[in-house]
Coordinates of C-alpha atoms and ligand atoms in Angstrom, one line a residue:
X26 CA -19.5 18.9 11.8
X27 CA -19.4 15.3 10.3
X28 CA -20.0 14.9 6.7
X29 CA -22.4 12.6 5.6
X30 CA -21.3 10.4 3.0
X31 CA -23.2 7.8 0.7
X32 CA -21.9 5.4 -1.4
X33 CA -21.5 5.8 -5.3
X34 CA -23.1 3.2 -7.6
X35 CA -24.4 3.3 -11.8
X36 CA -23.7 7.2 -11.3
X37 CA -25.8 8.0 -8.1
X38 CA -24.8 8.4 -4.9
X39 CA -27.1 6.3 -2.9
X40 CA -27.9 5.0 0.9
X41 CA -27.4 1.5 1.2
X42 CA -30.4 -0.4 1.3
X43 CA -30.1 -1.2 4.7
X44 CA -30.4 2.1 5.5
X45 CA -28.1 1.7 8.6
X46 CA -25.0 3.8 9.0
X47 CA -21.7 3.6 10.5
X48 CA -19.4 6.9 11.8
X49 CA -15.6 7.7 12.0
X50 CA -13.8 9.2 14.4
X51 CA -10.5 11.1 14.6
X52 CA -7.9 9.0 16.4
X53 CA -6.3 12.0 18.1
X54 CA -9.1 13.2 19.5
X55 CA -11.7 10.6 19.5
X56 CA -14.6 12.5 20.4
X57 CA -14.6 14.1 17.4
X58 CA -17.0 12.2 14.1
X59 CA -15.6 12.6 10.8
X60 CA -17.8 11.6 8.6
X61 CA -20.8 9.4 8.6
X62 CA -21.0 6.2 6.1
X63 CA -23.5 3.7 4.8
X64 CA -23.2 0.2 6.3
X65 CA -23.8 -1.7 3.3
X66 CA -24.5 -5.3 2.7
X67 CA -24.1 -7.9 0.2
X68 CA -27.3 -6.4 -1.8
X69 CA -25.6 -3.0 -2.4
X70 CA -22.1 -5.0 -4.1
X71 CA -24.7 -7.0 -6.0
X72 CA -25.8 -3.5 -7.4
X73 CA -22.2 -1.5 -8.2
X74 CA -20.8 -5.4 -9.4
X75 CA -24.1 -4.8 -11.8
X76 CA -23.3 -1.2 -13.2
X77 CA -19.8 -2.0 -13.6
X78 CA -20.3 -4.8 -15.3
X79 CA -22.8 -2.9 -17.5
X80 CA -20.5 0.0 -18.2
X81 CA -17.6 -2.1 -18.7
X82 CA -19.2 -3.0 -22.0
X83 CA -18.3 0.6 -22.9
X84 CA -15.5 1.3 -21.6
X85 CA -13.1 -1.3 -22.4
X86 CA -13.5 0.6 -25.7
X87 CA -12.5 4.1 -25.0
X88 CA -8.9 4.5 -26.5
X89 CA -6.9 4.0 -23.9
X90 CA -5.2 7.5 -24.6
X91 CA -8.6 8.8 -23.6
X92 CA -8.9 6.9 -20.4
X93 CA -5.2 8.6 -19.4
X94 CA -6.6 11.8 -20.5
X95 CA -9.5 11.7 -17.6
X96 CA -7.1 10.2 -15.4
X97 CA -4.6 13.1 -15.8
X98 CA -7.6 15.8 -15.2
X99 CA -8.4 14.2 -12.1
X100 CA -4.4 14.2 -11.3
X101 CA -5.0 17.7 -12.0
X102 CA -8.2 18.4 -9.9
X103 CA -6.2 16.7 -6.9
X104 CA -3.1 19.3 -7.1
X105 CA -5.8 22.0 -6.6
X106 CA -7.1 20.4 -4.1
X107 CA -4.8 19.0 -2.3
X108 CA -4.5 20.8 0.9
X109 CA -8.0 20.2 1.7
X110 CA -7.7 16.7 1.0
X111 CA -4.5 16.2 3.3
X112 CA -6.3 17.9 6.0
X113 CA -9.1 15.6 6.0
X114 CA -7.0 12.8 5.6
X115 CA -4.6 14.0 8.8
X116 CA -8.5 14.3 10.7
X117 CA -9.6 10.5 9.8
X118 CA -6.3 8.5 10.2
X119 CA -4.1 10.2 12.1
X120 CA -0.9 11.1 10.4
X121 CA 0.7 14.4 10.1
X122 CA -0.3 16.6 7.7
X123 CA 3.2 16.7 6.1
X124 CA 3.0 13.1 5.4
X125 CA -0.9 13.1 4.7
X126 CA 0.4 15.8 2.0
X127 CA 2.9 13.3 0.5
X128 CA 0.0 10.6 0.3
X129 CA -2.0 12.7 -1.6
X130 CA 1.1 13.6 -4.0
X131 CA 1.5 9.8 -4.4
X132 CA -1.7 9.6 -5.7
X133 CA -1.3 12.8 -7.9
X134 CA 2.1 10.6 -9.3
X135 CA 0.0 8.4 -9.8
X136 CA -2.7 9.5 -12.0
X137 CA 0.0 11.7 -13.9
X138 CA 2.0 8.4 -14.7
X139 CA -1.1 6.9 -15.8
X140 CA -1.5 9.9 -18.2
X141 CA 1.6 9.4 -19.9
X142 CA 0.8 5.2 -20.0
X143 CA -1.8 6.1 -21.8
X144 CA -0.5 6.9 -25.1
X145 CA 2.0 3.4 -24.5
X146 CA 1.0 0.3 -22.7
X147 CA 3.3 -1.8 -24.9
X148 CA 2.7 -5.1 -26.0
X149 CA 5.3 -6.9 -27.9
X150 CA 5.9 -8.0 -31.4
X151 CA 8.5 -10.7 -32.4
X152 CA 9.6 -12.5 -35.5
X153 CA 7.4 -15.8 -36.6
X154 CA 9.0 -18.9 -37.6
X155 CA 6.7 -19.0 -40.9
X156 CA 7.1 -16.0 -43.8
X157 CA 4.4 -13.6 -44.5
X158 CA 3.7 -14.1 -40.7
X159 CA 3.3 -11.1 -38.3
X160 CA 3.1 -11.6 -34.4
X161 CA 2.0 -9.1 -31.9
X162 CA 0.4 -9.2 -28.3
X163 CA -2.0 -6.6 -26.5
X164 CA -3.3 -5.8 -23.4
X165 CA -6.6 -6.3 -22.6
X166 CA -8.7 -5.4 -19.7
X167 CA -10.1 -8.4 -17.4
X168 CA -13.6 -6.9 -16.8
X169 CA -15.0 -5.7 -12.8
X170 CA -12.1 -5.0 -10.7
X171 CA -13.1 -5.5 -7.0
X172 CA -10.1 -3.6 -5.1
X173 CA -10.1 -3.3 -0.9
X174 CA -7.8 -0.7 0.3
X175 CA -6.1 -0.3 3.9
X176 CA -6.5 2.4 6.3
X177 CA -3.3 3.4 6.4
X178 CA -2.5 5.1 3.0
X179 CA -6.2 6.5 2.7
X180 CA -5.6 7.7 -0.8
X181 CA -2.1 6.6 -2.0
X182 CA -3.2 3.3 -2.2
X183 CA -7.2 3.4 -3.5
X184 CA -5.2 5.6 -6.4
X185 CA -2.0 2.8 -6.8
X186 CA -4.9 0.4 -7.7
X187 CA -8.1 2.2 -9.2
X188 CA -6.1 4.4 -11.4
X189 CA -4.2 1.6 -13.4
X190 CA -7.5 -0.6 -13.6
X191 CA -8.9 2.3 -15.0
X192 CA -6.8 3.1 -17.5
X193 CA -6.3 -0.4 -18.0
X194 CA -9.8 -0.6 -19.7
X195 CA -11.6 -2.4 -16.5
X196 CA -14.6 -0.5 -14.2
X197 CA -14.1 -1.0 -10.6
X198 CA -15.7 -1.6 -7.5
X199 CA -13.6 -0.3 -4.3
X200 CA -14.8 -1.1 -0.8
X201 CA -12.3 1.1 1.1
X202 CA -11.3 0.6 4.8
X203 CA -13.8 1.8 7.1
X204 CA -11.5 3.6 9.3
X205 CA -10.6 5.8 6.8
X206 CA -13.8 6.1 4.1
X207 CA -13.6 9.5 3.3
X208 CA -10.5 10.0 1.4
X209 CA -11.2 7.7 -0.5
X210 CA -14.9 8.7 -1.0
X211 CA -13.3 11.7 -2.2
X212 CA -11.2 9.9 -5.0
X213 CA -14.4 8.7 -6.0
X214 CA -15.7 12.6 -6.5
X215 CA -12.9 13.9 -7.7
X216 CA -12.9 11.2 -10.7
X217 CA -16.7 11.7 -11.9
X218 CA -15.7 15.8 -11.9
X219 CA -12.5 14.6 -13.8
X220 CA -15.5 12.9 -16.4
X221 CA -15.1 9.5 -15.7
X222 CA -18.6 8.1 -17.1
X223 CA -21.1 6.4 -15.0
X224 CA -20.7 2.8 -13.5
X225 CA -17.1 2.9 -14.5
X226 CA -16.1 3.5 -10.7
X227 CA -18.4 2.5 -7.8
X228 CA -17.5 2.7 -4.4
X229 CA -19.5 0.3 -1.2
X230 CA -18.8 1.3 2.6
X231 CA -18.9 -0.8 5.7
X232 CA -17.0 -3.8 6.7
X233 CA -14.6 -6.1 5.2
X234 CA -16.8 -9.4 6.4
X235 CA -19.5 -8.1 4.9
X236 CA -18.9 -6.4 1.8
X237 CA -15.8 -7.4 1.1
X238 CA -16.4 -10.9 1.8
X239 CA -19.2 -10.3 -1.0
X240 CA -16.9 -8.6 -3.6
X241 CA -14.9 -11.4 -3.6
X242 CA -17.0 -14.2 -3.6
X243 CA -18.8 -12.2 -6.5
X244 CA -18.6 -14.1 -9.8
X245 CA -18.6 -11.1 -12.2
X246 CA -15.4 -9.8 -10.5
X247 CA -12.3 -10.2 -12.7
X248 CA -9.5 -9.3 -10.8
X249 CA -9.0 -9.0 -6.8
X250 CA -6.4 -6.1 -5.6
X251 CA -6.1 -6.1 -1.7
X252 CA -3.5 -4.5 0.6
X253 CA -3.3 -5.6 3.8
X254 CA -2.2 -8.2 6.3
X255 CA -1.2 -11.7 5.4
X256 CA -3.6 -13.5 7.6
X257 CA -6.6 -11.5 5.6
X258 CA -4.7 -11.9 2.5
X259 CA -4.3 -15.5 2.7
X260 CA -8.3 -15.8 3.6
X261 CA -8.7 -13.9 -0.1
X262 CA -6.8 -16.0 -1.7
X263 CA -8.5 -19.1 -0.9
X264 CA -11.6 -17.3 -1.8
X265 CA -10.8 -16.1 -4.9
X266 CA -9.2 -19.5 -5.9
X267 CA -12.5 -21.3 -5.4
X268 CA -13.6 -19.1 -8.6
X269 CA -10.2 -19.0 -10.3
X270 CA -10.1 -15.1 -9.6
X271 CA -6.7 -13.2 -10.6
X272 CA -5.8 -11.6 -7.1
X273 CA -3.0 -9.5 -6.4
X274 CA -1.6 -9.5 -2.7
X275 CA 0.4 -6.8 -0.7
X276 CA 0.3 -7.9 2.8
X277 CA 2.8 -8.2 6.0
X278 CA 6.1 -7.1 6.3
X279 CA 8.9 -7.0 9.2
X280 CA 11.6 -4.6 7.3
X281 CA 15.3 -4.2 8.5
X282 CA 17.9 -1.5 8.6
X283 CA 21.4 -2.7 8.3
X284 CA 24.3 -0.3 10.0
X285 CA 27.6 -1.2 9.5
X286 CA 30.2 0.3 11.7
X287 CA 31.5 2.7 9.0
X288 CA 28.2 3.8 7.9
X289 CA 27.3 7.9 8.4
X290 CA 26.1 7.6 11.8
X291 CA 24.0 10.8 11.5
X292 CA 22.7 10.1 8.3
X293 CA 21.2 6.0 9.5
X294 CA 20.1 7.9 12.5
X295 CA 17.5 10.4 10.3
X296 CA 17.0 7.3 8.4
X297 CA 15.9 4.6 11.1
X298 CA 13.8 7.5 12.6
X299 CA 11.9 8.3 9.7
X300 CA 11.6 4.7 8.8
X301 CA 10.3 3.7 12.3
X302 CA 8.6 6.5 13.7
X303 CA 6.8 8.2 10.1
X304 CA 3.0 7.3 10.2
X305 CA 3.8 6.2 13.8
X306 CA 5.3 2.9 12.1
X307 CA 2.0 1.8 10.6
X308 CA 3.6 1.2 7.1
X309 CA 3.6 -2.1 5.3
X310 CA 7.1 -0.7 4.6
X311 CA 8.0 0.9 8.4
X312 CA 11.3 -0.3 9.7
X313 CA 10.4 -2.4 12.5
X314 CA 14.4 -3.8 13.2
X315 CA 17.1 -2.2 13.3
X316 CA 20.5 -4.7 13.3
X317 CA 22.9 -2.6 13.8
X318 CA 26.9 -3.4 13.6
X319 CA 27.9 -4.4 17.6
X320 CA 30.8 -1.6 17.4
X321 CA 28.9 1.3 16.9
X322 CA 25.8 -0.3 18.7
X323 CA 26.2 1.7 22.2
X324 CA 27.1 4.9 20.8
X325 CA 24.2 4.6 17.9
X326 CA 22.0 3.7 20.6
X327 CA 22.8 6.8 22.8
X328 CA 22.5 9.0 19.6
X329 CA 18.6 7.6 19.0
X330 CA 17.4 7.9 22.1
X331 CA 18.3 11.4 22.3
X332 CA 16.4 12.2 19.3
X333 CA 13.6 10.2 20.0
X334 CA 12.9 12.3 23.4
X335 CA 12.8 15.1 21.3
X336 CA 10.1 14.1 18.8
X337 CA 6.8 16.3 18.8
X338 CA 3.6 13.9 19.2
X339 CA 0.0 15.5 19.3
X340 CA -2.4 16.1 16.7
X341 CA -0.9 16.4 12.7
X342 CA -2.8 19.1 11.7
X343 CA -0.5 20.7 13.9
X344 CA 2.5 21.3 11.4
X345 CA 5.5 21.4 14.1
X346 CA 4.0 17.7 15.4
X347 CA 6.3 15.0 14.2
X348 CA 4.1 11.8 14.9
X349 CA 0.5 11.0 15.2
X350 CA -1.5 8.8 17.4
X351 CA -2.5 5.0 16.1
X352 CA -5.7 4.3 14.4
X353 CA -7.6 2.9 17.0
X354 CA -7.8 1.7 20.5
X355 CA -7.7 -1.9 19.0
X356 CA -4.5 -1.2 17.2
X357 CA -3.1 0.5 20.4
X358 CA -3.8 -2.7 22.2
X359 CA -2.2 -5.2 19.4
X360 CA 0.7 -2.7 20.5
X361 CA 1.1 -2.8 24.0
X362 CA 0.7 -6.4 24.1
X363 CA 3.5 -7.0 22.0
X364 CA 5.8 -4.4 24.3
X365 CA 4.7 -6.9 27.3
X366 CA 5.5 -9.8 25.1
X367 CA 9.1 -8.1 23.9
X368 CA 9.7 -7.6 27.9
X369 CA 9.2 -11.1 29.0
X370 CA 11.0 -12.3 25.9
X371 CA 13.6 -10.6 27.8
X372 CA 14.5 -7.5 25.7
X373 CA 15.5 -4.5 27.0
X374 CA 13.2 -1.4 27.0
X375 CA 15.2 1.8 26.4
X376 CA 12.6 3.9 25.8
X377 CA 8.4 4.5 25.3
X378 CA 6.2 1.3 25.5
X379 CA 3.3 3.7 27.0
X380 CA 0.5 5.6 26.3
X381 CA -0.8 9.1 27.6
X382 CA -3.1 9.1 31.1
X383 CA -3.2 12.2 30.9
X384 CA -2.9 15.9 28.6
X385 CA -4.2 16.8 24.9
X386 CA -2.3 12.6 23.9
X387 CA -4.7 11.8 26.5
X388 CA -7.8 12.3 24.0
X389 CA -7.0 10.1 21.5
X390 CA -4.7 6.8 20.6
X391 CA -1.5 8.1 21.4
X392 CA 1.6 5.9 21.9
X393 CA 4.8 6.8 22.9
X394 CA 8.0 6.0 20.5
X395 CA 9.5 2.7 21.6
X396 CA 12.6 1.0 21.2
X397 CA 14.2 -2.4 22.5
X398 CA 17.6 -2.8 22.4
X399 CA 19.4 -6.6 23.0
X400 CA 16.5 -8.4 20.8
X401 CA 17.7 -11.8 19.4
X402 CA 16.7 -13.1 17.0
X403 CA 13.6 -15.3 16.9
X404 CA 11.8 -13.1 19.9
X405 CA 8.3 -12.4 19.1
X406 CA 8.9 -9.0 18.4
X407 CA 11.9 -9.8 16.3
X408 CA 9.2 -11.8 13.5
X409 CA 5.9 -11.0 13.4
X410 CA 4.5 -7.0 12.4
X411 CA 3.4 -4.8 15.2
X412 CA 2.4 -2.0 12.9
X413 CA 3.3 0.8 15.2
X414 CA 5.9 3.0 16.4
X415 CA 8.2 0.0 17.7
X416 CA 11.6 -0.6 17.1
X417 CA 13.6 -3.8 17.8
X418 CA 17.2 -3.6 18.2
X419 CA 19.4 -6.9 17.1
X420 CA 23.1 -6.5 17.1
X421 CA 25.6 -8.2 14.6
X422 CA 29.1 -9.1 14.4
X423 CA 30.3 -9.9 11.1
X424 CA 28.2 -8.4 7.8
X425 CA 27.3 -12.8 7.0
X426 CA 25.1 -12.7 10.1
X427 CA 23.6 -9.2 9.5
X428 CA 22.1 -10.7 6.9
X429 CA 21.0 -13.6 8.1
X430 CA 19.1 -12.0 10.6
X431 CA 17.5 -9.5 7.6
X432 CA 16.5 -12.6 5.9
X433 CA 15.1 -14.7 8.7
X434 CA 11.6 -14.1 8.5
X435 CA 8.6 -14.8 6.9
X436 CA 8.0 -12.0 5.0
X437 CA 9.9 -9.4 2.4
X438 CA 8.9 -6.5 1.5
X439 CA 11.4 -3.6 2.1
X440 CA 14.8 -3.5 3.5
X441 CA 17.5 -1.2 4.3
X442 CA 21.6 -0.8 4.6
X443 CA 23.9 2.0 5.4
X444 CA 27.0 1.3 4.9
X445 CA 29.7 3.3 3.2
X446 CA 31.1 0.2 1.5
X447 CA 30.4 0.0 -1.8
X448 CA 31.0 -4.1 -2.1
X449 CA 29.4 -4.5 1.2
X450 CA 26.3 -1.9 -0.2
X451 CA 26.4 -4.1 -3.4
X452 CA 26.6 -7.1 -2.0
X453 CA 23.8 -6.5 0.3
X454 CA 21.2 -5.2 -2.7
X455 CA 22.5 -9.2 -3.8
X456 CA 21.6 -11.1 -0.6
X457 CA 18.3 -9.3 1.0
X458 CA 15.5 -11.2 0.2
X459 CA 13.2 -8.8 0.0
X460 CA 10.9 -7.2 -2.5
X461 CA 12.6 -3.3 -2.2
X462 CA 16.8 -3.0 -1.1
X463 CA 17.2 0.6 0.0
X464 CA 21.1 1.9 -0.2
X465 CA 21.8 4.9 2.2
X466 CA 18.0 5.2 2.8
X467 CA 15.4 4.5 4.9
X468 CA 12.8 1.6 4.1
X469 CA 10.1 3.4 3.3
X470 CA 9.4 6.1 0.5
X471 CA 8.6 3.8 -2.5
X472 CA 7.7 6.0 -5.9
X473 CA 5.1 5.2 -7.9
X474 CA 6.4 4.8 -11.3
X475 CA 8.5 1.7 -9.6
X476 CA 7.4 -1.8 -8.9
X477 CA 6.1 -2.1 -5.0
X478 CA 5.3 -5.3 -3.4
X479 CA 7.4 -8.6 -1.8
X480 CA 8.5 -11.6 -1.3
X481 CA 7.6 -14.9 1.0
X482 CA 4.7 -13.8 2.9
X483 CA 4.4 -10.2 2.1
X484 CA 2.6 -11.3 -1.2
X485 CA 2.0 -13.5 -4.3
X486 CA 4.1 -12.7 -6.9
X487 CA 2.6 -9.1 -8.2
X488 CA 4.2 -6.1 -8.0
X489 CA 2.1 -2.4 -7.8
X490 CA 3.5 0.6 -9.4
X491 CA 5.3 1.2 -12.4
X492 CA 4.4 -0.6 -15.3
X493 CA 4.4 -4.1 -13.5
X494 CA 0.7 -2.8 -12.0
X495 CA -0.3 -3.3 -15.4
X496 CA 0.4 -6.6 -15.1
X497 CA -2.4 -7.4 -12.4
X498 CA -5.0 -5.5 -14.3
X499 CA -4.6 -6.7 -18.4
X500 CA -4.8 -9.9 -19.9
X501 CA -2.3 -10.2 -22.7
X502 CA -4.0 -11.2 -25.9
X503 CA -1.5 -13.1 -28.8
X504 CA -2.4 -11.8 -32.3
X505 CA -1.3 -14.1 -35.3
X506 CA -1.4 -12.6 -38.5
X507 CA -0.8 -14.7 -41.6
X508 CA -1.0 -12.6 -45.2
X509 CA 1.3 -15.4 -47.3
X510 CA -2.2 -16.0 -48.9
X511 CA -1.8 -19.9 -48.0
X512 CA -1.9 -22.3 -45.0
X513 CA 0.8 -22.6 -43.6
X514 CA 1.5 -24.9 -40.6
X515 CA 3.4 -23.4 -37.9
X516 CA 6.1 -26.8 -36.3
X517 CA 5.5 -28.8 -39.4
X518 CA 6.5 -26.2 -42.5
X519 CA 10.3 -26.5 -41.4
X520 CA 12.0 -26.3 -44.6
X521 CA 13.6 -22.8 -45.4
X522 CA 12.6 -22.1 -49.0
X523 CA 14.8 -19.8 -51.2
Ligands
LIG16 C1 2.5 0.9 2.7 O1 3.3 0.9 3.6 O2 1.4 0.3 2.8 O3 7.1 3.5 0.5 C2 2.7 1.7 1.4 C3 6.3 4.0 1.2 C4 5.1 4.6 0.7 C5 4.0 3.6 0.4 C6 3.9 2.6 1.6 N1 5.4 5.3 -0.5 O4 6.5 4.0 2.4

């Protein structure tokens, strides 16, 4: 049975005053409704923007201690309830219920990091040039965060950026994607039972053009968080400038795995498929090329192709399933299109680059683990981000042109090298431009008390996680304190008296 779900604004969960409603479906078996959601409009932002901007008078002065303290409770309520939340997370977007458990861990990380902030979020103090002088800085919350989240981490990523505005000191206003409103809808629950006070957090449904379009353009919003793809991100940006908005981007990426020839075959080969194939390769992180070293690149080949026939793909909730369907037919689409694209670029399809006619794959967005091999660089599939389970294949000769290729793109978000090397492993954490270098791993499996985000394209400048989130959501406030008793003239008092 769907659940019926209504948005969460001032304290009150409420219909939106259009009184229309839009559903979600399961994308491995699409007949199935997941839960029902109002389709707001601008009006019902106007509203949440309101209470938040109300209860921010509050609650930017809580001790920040306190904050941390409801933030860790609701860290706490999400361990107990975190099967029940992976399950329904597995039903909305798809992945498997291993991986829908680690998202909601993530999140749990996250609040319990947050927790421990709490009692620090450090400013600085520093020496003055004048006696009798102290100098100190702190960090302030900006006011209503408007945050719009992706469908692909449903509640790793609503908790990466509600949790630190939160503690932060600033009341939000999410708008979550629709394809995957329920986790986060949950988030939202699970914070008022962990006592966060009403109008601090306010969630809208419906869809980005609409609402989100509104939360931005909103003048009482602060501070912008989005995650998503670069053309959207770019579209916020210019937006938010128009009102001098703070706005913190994490958009596209097009991440590489390096293999030298002496790198532990086996050990790349769990890696690439893990990085490639987890969350059917819709992560901002996924590895979407593999460049692998041109002496070990038939026999590496061989070795992946063998495993990929052998991965389990149905429905997650299933726990012996390895990989999921896509989110939506749309997505599926964007997907083939590119596999027709990477075949009349003239790469070579070793494997997948199909979806299901027929059996249980048959009911929802199903699509078959792909690979290209002989991809050179510059192909279409080679630069821009498919965000599914497609792998491009580019071979190198000497370790200069492996990175090369790495770096030729637009974006740079995560990368990846196995090598056994240590110079060659060092060297390569050196040359990657990318936001996240990965040594003898795969590129994906960020943790939260670490900065996340990229460079070029993939961003502008801001890192999530660790205590560079902090960052986005404070202003930094300079305290001068003068007790000599006299004026003295900071630049033009030079003289050093005895
Ligand atoms: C994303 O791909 O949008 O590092 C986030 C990872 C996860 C987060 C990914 N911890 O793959």
């Amino acid at each position: 049975m769907a659940e019926v779900y209504k948005n969460f604004i001032g304290g009150e969960w409420v219909d939106s005053e259009s009184k229309r409603t839009f559903e979600n479906r399961n994308p491995a078996n699409w007949d199935e409704i997941v839960g029902i959601f109002p389709k707001s409009t601008p009006k019902d932002i106007e509203k949440a923007v309101e209470a938040a901007k109300n209860a921010f008078k509050f609650w930017k002065k809580v001790p920040v201690p306190k904050r941390g303290e409801i933030l860790g409770r609701c860290g706490d309520i999400m361990v107990e309830r975190k099967e029940e939340l992976a399950k329904l997370e597995t039903r909305e977007m798809g992945k498997v219920i291993k991986e829908t458990r680690g998202d909601v861990q993530e999140g749990i990380d996250t609040a319990y990091y947050a927790f421990g902030e709490g009692r620090r979020l450090f400013g600085i103090t520093t020496p003055s040039e004048l006696s009798n002088k102290l100098c100190y800085t702190v960090r302030k919350p900006i006011g209503v965060a408007g945050l719009i989240t992706p469908w692909n981490f449903p509640m790793a990523i609503p908790c990466w950026k509600v949790i630190p505005a939160l503690l932060s000191g600033n009341t939000v206003v999410i708008k979550p994607a629709s394809a995957t409103p329920a986790t986060s809808a949950k988030l939202i629950e699970i914070l008022v039972e962990a006592g966060i006070p009403e109008g601090v957090v306010n969630i809208v449904h419906g869809a980005g053009r609409e609402v989100g379009e509104a939360l931005l353009a909103h003048p009482d919003i602060g501070v912008v968080s989005f995650t998503g793809s670069s053309e959207v991100g770019s579209r916020i940006a210019e937006v938010c400038g128009k009102t001098l908005k703070r706005v913190s981007l994490e958009l596209g990426g097009k991440n590489a795995q390096i293999v030298t020839s002496d790198a532990d075959l086996d050990l790349a080969l769990e890696g690439v498929l893990w990085g490639a194939f987890g969350t059917t390769g819709q992560r901002c992180t996924a590895t979407s090329r593999l460049i692998l070293s041109e002496k070990v690149y038939d026999t590496f080949i061989e070795m992946l192709v063998e495993r990929v026939k052998k991965i389990k793909i149905g429905n997650g909730l299933d726990e012996t399933v390895e990989m999921g369907p896509v989110i939506n037919k749309g997505q599926r689409e964007v997907i083939h299109n590119y596999v027709q694209i990477g075949k009349d670029e003239g790469a070579k399809l070793v494997i997948g680059g199909e979806f299901y006619e027929e059996g249980e794959c048959a009911d929802g967005w199903f699509y078959k683990p792909t690979i290209f091999k002989d991809v050179k660089p510059g192909m279409r599939i080679e630069q821009e981000e498919i965000f599914g389970p497609v792998l491009s294949i580019i071979k190198f000769n000497t370790f200069e042109d492996a990175i090369e290729i790495m770096n030729d793109t637009i974006y740079g978000l995560s990368s990846s090298i196995y090598t056994k090397n240590v110079n060659l492993a060092m060297r390569a954490a050196e040359e990657i431009e990318a936001g996240i270098t990965y040594i003898n791993g795969p590129t994906i499996g960020a943790e939260c008390h670490l900065p996340f985000g990229g460079v070029k394209n993939t961003g502008n400048g801001h890192r999530e996680g660790g205590l560079t989130v902090y960052e986005i959501f404070t202003e930094i406030k300079t305290i001068y304190v003068d007790y000599s008793g006299k004026l003295q003239k900071a630049q033009i008092d030079t003289s050093v008296e005895k």
